[in-house]
Short mmCIF file of C-alpha atoms in Angstrom, two decimals:
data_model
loop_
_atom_site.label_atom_id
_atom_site.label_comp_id
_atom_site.label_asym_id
_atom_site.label_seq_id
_atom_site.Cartn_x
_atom_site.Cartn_y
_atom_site.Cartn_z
CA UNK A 1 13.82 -10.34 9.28
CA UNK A 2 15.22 -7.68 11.91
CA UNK A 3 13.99 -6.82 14.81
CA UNK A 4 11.47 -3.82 13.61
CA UNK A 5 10.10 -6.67 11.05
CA UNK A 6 9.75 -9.39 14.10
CA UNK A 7 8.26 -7.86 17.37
CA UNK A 8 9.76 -10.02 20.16
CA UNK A 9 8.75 -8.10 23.10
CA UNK A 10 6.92 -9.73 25.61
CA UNK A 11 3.38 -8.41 26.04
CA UNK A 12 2.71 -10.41 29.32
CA UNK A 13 5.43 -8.40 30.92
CA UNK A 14 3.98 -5.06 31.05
CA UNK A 15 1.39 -4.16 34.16
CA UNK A 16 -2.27 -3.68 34.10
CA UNK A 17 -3.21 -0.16 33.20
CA UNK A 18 -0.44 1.04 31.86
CA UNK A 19 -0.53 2.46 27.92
CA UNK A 20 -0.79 -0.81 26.16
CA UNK A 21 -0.47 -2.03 22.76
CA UNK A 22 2.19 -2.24 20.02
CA UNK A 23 3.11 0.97 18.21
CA UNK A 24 4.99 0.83 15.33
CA UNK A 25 6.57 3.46 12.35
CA UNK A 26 5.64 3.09 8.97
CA UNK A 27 9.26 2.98 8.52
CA UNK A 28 9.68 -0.09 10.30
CA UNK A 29 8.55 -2.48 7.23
CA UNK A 30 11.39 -5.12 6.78
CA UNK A 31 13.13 -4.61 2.79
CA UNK A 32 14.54 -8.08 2.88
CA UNK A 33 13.38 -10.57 0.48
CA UNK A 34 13.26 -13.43 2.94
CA UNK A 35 11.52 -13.24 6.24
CA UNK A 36 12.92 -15.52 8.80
CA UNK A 37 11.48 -16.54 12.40
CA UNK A 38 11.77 -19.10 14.92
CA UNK A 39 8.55 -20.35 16.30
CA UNK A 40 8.56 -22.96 19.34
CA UNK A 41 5.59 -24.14 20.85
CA UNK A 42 5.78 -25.43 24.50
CA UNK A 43 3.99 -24.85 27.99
CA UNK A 44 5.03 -22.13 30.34
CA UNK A 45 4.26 -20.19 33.10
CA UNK A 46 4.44 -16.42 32.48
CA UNK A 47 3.22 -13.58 34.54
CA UNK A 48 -0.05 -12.34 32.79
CA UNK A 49 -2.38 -9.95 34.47
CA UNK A 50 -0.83 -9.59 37.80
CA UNK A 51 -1.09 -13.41 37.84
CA UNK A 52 1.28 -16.66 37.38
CA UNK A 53 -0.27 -18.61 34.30
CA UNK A 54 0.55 -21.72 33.11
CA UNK A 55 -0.23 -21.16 29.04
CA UNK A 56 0.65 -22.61 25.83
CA UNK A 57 3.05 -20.13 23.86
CA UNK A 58 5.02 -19.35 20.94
CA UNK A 59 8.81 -18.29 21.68
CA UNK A 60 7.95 -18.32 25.62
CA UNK A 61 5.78 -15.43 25.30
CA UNK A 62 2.29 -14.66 25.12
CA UNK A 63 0.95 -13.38 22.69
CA UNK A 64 3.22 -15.20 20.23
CA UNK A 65 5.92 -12.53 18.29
CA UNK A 66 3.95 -10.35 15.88
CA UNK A 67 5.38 -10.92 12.41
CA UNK A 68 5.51 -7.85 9.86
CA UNK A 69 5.66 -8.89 5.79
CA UNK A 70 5.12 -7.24 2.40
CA UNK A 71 4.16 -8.95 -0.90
CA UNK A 72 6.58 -10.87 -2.75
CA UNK A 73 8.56 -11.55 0.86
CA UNK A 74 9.54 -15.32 1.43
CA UNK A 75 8.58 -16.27 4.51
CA UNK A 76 10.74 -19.12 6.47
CA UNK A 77 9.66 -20.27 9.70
CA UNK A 78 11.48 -22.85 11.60
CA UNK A 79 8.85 -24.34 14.18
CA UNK A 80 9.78 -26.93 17.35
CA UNK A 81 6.83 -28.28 19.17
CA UNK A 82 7.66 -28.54 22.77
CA UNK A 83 4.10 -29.31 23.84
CA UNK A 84 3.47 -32.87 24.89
CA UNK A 85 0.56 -33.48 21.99
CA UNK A 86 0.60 -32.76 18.11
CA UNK A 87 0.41 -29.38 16.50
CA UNK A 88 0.67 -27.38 13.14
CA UNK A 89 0.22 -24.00 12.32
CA UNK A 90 -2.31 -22.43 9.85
CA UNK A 91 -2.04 -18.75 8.65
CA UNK A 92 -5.31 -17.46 8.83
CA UNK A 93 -6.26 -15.10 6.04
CA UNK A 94 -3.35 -15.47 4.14
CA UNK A 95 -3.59 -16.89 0.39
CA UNK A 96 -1.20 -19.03 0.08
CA UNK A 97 -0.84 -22.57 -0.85
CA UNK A 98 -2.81 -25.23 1.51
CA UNK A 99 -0.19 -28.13 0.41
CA UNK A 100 3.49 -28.71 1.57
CA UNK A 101 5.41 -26.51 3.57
CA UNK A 102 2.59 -23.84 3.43
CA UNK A 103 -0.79 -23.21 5.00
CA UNK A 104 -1.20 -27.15 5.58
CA UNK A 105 -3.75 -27.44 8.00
CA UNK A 106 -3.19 -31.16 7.93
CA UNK A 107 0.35 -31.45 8.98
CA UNK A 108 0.60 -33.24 12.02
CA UNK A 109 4.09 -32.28 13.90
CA UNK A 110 4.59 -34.70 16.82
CA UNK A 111 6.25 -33.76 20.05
CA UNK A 112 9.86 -32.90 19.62
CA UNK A 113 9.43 -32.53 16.06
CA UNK A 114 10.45 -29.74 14.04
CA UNK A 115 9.39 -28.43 10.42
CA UNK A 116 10.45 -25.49 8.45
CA UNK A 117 7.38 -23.58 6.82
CA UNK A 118 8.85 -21.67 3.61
CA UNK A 119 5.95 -19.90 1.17
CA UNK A 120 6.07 -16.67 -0.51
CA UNK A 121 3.28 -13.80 -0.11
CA UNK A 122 2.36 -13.41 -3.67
CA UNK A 123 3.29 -9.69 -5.09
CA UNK A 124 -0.52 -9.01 -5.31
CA UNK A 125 -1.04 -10.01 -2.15
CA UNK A 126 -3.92 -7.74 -0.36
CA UNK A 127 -2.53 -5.69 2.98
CA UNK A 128 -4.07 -6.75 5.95
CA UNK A 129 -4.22 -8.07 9.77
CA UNK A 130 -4.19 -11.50 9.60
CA UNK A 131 -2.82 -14.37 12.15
CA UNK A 132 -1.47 -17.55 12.91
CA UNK A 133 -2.68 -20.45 15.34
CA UNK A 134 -2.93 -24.72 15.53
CA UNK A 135 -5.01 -26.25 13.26
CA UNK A 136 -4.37 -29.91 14.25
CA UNK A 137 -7.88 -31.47 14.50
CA UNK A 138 -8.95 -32.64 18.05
CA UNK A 139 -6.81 -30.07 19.41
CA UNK A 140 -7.29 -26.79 18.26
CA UNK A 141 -9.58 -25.34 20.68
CA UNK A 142 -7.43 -26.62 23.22
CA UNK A 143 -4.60 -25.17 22.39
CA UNK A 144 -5.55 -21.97 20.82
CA UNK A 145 -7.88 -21.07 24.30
CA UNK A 146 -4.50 -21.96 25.88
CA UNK A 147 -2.35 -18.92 24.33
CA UNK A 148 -1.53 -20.13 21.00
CA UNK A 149 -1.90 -17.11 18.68
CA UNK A 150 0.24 -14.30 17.30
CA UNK A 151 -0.75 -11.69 14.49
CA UNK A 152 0.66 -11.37 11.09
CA UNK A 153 0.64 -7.95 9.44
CA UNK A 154 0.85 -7.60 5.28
CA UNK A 155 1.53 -4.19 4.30
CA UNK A 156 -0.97 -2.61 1.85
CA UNK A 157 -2.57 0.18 0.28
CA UNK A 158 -3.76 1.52 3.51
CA UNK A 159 -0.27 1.77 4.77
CA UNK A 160 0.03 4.42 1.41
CA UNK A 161 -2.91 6.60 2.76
CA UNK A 162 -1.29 10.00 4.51
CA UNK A 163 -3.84 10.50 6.64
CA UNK A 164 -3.72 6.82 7.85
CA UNK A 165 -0.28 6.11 8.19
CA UNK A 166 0.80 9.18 9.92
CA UNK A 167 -1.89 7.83 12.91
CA UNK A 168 -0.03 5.79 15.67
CA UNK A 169 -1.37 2.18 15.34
CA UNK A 170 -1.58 -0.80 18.05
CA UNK A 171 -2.92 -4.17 17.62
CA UNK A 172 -5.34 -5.79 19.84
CA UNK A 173 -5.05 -9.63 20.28
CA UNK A 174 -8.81 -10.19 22.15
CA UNK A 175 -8.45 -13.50 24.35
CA UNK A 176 -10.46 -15.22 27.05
CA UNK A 177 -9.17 -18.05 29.63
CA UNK A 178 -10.44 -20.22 31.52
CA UNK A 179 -8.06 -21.22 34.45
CA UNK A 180 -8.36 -22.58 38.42
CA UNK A 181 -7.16 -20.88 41.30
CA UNK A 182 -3.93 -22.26 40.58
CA UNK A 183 -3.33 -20.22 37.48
CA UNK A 184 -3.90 -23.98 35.43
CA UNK A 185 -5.99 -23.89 32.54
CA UNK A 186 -9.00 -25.88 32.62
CA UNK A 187 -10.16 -28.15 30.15
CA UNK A 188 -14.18 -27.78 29.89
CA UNK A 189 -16.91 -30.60 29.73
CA UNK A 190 -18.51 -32.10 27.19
CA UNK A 191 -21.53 -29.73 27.71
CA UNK A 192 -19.52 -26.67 27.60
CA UNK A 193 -17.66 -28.07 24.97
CA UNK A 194 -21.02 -28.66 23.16
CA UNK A 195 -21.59 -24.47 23.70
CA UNK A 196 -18.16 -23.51 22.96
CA UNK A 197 -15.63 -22.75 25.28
CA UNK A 198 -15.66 -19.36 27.12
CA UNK A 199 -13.13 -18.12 29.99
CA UNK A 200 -13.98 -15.40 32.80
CA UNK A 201 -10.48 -14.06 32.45
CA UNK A 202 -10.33 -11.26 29.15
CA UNK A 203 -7.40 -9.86 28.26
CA UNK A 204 -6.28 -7.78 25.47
CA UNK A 205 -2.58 -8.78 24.44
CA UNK A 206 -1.94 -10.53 27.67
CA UNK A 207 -2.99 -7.62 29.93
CA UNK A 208 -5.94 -7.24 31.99
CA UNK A 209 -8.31 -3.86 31.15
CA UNK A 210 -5.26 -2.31 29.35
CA UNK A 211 -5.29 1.49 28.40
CA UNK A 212 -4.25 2.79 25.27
CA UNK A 213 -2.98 6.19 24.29
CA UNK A 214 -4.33 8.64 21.85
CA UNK A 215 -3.72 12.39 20.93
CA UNK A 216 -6.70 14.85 21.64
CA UNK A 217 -7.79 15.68 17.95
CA UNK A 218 -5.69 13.20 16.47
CA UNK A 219 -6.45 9.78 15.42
CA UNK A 220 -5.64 6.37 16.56
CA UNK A 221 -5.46 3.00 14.13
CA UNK A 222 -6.51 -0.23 15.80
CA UNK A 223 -6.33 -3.58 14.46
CA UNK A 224 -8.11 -5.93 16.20
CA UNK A 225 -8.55 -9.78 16.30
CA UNK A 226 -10.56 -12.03 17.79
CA UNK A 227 -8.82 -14.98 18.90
CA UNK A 228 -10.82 -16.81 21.56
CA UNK A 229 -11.86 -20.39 20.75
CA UNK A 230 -16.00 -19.56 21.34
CA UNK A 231 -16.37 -15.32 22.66
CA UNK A 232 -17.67 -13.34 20.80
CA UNK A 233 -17.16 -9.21 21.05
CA UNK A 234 -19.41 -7.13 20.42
CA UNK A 235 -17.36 -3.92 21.13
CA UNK A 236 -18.11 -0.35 22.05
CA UNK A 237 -15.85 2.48 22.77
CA UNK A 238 -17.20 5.50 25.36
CA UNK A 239 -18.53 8.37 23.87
CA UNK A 240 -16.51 7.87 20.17
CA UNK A 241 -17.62 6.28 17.00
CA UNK A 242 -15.18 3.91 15.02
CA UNK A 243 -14.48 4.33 12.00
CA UNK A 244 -13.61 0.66 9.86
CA UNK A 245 -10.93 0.72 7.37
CA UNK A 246 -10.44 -2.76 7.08
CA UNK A 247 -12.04 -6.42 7.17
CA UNK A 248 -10.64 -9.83 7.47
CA UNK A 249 -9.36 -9.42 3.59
CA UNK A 250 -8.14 -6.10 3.99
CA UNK A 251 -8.94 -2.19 3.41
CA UNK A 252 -12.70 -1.44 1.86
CA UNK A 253 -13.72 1.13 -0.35
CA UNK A 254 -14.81 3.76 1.54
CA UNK A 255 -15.31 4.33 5.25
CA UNK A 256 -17.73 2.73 7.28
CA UNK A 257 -18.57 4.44 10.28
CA UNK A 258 -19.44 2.55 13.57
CA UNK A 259 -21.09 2.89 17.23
CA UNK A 260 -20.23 -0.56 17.63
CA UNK A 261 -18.41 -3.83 16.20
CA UNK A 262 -18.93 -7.36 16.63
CA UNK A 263 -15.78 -9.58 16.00
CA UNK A 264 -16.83 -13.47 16.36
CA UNK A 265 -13.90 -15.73 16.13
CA UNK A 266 -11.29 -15.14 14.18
CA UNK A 267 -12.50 -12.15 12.89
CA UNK A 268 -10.65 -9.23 12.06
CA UNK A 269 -11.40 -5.60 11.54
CA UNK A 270 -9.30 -2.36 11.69
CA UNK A 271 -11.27 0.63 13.02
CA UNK A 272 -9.65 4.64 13.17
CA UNK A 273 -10.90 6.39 16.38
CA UNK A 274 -10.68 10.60 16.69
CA UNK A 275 -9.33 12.09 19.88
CA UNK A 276 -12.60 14.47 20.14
CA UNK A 277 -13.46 14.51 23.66
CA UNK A 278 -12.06 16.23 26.60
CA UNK A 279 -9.06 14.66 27.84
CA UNK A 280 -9.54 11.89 30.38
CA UNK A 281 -10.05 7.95 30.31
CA UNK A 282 -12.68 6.29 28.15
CA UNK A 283 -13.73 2.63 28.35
CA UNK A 284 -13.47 0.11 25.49
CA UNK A 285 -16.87 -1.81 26.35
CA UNK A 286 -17.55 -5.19 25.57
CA UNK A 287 -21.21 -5.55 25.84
CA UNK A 288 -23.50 -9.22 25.82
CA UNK A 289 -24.33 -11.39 23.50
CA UNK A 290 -26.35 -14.29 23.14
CA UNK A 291 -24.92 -17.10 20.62
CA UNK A 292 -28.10 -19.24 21.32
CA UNK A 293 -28.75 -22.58 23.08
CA UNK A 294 -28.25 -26.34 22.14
CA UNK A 295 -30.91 -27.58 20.10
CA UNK A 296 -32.00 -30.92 21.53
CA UNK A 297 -30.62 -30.56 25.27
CA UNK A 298 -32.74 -26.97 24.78
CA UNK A 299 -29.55 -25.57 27.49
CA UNK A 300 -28.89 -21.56 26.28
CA UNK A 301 -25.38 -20.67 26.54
CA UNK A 302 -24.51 -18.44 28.94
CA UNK A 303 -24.55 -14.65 27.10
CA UNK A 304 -20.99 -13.42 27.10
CA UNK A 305 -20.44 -11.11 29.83
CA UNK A 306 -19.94 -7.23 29.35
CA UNK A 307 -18.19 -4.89 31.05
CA UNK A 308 -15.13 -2.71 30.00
CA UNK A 309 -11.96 -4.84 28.70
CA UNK A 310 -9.68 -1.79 28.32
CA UNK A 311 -9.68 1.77 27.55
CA UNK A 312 -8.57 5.09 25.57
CA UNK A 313 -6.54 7.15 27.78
CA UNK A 314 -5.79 11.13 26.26
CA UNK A 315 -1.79 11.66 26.12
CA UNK A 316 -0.74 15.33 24.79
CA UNK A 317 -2.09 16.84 21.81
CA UNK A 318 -1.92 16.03 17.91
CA UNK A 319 0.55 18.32 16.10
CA UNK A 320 -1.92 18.46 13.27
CA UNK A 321 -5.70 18.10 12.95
CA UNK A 322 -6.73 16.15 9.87
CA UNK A 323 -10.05 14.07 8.52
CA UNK A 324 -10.07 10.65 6.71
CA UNK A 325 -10.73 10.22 3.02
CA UNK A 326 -14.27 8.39 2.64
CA UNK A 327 -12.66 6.44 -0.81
CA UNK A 328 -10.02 3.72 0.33
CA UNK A 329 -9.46 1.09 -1.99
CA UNK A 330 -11.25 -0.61 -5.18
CA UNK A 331 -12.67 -4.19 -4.14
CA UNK A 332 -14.68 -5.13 -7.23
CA UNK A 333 -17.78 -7.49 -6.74
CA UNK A 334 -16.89 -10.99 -8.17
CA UNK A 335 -19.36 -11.95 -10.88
CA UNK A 336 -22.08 -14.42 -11.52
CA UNK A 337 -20.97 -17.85 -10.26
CA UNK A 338 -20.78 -21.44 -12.41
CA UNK A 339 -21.72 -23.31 -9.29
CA UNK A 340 -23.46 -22.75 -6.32
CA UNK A 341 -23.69 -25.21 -3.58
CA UNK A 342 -25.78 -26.26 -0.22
CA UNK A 343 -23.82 -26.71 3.11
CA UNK A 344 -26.24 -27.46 6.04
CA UNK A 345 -24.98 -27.02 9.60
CA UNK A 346 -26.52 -29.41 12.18
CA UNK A 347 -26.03 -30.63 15.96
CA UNK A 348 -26.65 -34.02 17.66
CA UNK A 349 -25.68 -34.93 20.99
CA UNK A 350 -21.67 -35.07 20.79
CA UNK A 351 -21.41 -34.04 17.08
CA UNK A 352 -21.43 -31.59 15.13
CA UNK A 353 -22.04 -31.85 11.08
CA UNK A 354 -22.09 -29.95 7.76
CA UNK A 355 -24.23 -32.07 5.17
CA UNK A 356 -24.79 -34.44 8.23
CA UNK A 357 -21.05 -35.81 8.26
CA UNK A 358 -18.52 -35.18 10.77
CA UNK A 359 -14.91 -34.41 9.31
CA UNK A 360 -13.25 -37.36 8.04
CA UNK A 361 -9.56 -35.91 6.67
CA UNK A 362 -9.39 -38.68 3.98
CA UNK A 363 -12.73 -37.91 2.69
CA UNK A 364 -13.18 -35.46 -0.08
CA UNK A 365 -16.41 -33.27 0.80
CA UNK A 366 -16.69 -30.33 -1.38
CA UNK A 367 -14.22 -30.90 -5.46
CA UNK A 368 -14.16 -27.34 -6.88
CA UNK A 369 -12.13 -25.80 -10.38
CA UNK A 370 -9.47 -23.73 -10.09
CA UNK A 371 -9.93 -19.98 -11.14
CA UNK A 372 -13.95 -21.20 -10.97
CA UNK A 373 -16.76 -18.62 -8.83
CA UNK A 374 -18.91 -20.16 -6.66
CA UNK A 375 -21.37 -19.21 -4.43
CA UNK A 376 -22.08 -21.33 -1.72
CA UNK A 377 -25.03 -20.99 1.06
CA UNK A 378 -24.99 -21.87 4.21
CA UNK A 379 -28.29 -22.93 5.69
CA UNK A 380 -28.15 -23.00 10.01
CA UNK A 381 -31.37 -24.31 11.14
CA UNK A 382 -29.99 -25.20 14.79
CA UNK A 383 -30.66 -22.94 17.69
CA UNK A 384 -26.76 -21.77 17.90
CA UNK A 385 -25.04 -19.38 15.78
CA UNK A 386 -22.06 -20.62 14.07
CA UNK A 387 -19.36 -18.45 12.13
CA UNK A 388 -17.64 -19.65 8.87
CA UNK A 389 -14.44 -19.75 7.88
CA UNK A 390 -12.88 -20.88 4.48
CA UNK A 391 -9.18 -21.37 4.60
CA UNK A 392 -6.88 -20.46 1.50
CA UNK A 393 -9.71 -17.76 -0.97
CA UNK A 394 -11.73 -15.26 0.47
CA UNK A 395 -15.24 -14.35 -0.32
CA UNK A 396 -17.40 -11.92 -0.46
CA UNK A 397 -20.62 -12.19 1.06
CA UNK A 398 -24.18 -11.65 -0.91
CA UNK A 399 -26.62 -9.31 0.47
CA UNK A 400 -30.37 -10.05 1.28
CA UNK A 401 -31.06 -8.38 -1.69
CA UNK A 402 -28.88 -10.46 -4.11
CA UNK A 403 -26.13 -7.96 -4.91
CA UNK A 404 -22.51 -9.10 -3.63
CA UNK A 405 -21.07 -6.69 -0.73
CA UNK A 406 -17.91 -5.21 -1.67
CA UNK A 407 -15.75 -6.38 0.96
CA UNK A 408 -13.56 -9.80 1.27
CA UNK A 409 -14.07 -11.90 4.27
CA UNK A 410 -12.59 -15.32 5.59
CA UNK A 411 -15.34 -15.58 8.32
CA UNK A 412 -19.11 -15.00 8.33
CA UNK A 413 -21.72 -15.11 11.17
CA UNK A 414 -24.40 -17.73 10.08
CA UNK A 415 -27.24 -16.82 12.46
CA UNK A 416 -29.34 -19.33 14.53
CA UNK A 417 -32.72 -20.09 12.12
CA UNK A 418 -30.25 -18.35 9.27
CA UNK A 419 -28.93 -18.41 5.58
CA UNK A 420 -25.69 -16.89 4.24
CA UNK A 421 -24.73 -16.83 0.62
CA UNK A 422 -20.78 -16.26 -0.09
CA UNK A 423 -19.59 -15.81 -3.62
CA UNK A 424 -15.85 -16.63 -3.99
CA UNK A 425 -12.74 -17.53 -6.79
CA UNK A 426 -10.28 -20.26 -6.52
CA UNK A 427 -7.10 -18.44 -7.26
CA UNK A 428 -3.91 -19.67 -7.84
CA UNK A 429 -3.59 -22.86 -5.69
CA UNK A 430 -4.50 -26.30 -5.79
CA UNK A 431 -4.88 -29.05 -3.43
CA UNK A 432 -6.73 -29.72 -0.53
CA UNK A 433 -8.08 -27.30 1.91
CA UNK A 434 -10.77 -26.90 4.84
CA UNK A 435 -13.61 -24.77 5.69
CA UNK A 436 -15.29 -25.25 9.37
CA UNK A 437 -17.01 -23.58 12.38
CA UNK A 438 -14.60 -20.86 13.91
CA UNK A 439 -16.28 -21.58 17.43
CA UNK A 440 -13.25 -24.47 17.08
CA UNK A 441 -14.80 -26.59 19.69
CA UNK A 442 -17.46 -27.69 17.07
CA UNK A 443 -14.92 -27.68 14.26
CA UNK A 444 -12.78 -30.13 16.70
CA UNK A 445 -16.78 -31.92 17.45
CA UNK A 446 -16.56 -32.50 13.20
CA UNK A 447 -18.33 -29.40 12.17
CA UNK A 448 -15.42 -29.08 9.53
CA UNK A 449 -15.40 -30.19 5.71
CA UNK A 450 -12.01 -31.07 3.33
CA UNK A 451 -12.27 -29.01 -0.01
CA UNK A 452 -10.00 -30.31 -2.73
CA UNK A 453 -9.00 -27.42 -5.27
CA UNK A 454 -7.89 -29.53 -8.96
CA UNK A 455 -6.44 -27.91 -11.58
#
């Protein structure tokens, strides 16, 4: 991969305020057939935010290298752990095999061991923002609220759409830490591991309150993750409506236009914003919310703080004025499913459960066909909300009024005292797979369940 296809510069380096973000041509797409990057994990202390940190990274910088593919690319990546614990890596979003030298989430790479990931993006792969963090069970809320995260782009039909791809574009990698004094992360207790980890430090891609530019009456593409362990963001922008392109599983069908967005973990959604105001500054607001309290010990956790986490700043004038096309892409509604299945979340003091077992990885919870549709609902009768995620398929989510939304997700907010149905197909791979709790602290506390795809 060259160095348009691999983005190696440093985020941490740049200073707080200045026009943040990473901008990229449409030209930039690598036309190899093999994508190759080097990946080392290890601990390091970087100057984020005005600050000396002492963070997990990948390739000594925070947040890890983006990496750009397109379907049908081989992708090769040669990973040494450095850390002083076990890792892995799993490729969130991405459908690709859960076995091997893949997405396998239940690798377990030792200190000062290396292994070479090699998987192809399959040609119909959908376009999309999608990312890459530890998955190593135990320690993935550790290391991931550490600094372990970088973004992985698939170019797609959006990336076709004049009016989108002639809009400059930055990603937004939405992080919170916890650290002392000292700049030294902090591990939390067991009651705040109970709630989910949250850190009073925000940044967006390593820089605190961050601006980024934008032409007056042109428009600005943002794709933005959510990769804290626990936060959620419920985001607002000053005086402009968002407009959302894209999900976790890439572009929708038409438009859908936006005074706010809430991104729980490892959510991802890409939003177009129009440089209509008068020129100035204009905050990017994160505003509260409350994920709910622990059932038995009755303790609420603390509603996420709000306040602005970075901004819009005006820069020159567009050369052109244009408007977006409401009709984006065809995502067809899967169909009736064969099966459908229960999954009830629960909490007890120190554990967390889904059919009221903790994760065990050499027991077999959930044996589904390949190419079958299921629909399975997940019933949250605790007092916490807890988002899903299903590794390896994506789903599509079924609407209170029975009719499946047209729009693939990997993650969906199961609401305290709340049901969600999700309807997906087991394409293409088999083998065994997970599906857990994004708020990783519980998935680490065994809110987490092994899914074996047989042919």
């Amino acid at each position: 991969m060259n160095q348009n296809s691999l983005e190696r510069r440093s985020f941490c380096r740049a200073l707080a305020g200045t026009t943040a973000g990473l901008a990229f041509s449409r030209t930039g797409w690598a036309d190899e057939d093999v994508a190759s990057v080097n990946l080392s994990a290890r601990s390091e202390w970087l100057n984020v935010a005005g600050r000396s940190l002492n963070l997990y990274t990948y390739e000594r910088q925070y947040p890890g290298p983006a990496i750009r593919i397109k379907p049908g690319n081989r992708v090769v990546i040669k990973f040494l752990n450095l850390l002083t614990e076990p890792t892995n890596l799993h490729f969130h979003g991405l459908h690709i095999p859960s076995t091997g030298s893949a997405d396998n989430s239940f690798l377990r790479i030792e200190r000062g061991q290396s292994f070479t990931y090699d998987f192809e993006i399959p040609q119909n792969h959908p376009g999309g923002t999608f990312w890459y963090h530890p998955h190593h069970h135990g320690m993935a809320a550790k290391q991931l609220s550490r600094g372990l995260a970088g973004m992985i782009i698939v170019r797609g039909v959006l990336d076709e759409i004049p009016e989108i791809a002639q809009a400059p574009e930055s990603l937004l990698m939405l992080q919170d830490f916890a650290v002392n004094g000292q700049g030294v992360p902090t591990e939390p207790g067991m009651m705040e591991r109970m709630q989910g980890r949250e850190g009073a430090l925000i940044l967006i891609n390593g820089q605190l309150n961050p601006a980024f530019a934008i032409n007056r009456n042109g428009w600005l593409r943002l794709r933005i993750v959510n990769v804290s362990a626990s936060r959620f963001y419920r985001l607002r922008i000053e005086d402009h409506m968002m407009y959302q392109i894209a999900s976790d599983g890439g572009a929708l069908p038409t438009v859908r236009e936006l005074d706010e967005l809430l991104l729980t973990p490892g959510e991802r959604a890409e939003i177009m914003v129009r440089g209509e105001r008068e020129p100035g500054e204009y905050r990017i607001l994160n505003l509260p919310y409350d994920r709910g309290r622990m059932g038995m010990m009755g303790m609420r956790v603390a509603p996420s703080s709000s306040g602005p986490i970075g901004s819009l700043r005006y820069e020159g004038e567009a050369e052109s004025e244009w408007t977006l096309p409401q009709s984006l892409a065809t995502v067809e509604p899967l169909p009736e499913p064969e099966v459908r299945r229960y999954f009830r979340l629960d909490e007890s003091m120190m554990e967390f459960t889904i059919n009221r077992r903790t994760f065990d990885a050499r027991r077999t919870d959930t044996s589904v066909r390949l190419n079958a549709i299921e629909e399975w609902e997940f019933d949250n009768p605790t007092d916490m909300d807890h988002p899903m995620h299903i590794h390896t398929n994506p789903f599509q989510v079924v609407g209170t009024d029975g009719r499946v939304i047209p729009e693939w997700k990997d993650v969906t907010l199961v609401k305290s005292r709340a049901r969600v149905r999700v309807r997906m197909r087991f394409d293409d791979f088999t083998g065994p797979t997970l599906y857990h709790c994004h708020i990783l602290d519980h998935e680490d506390l065994g809110m987490m369940g092994r899914l074996d795809i047989l042919s």
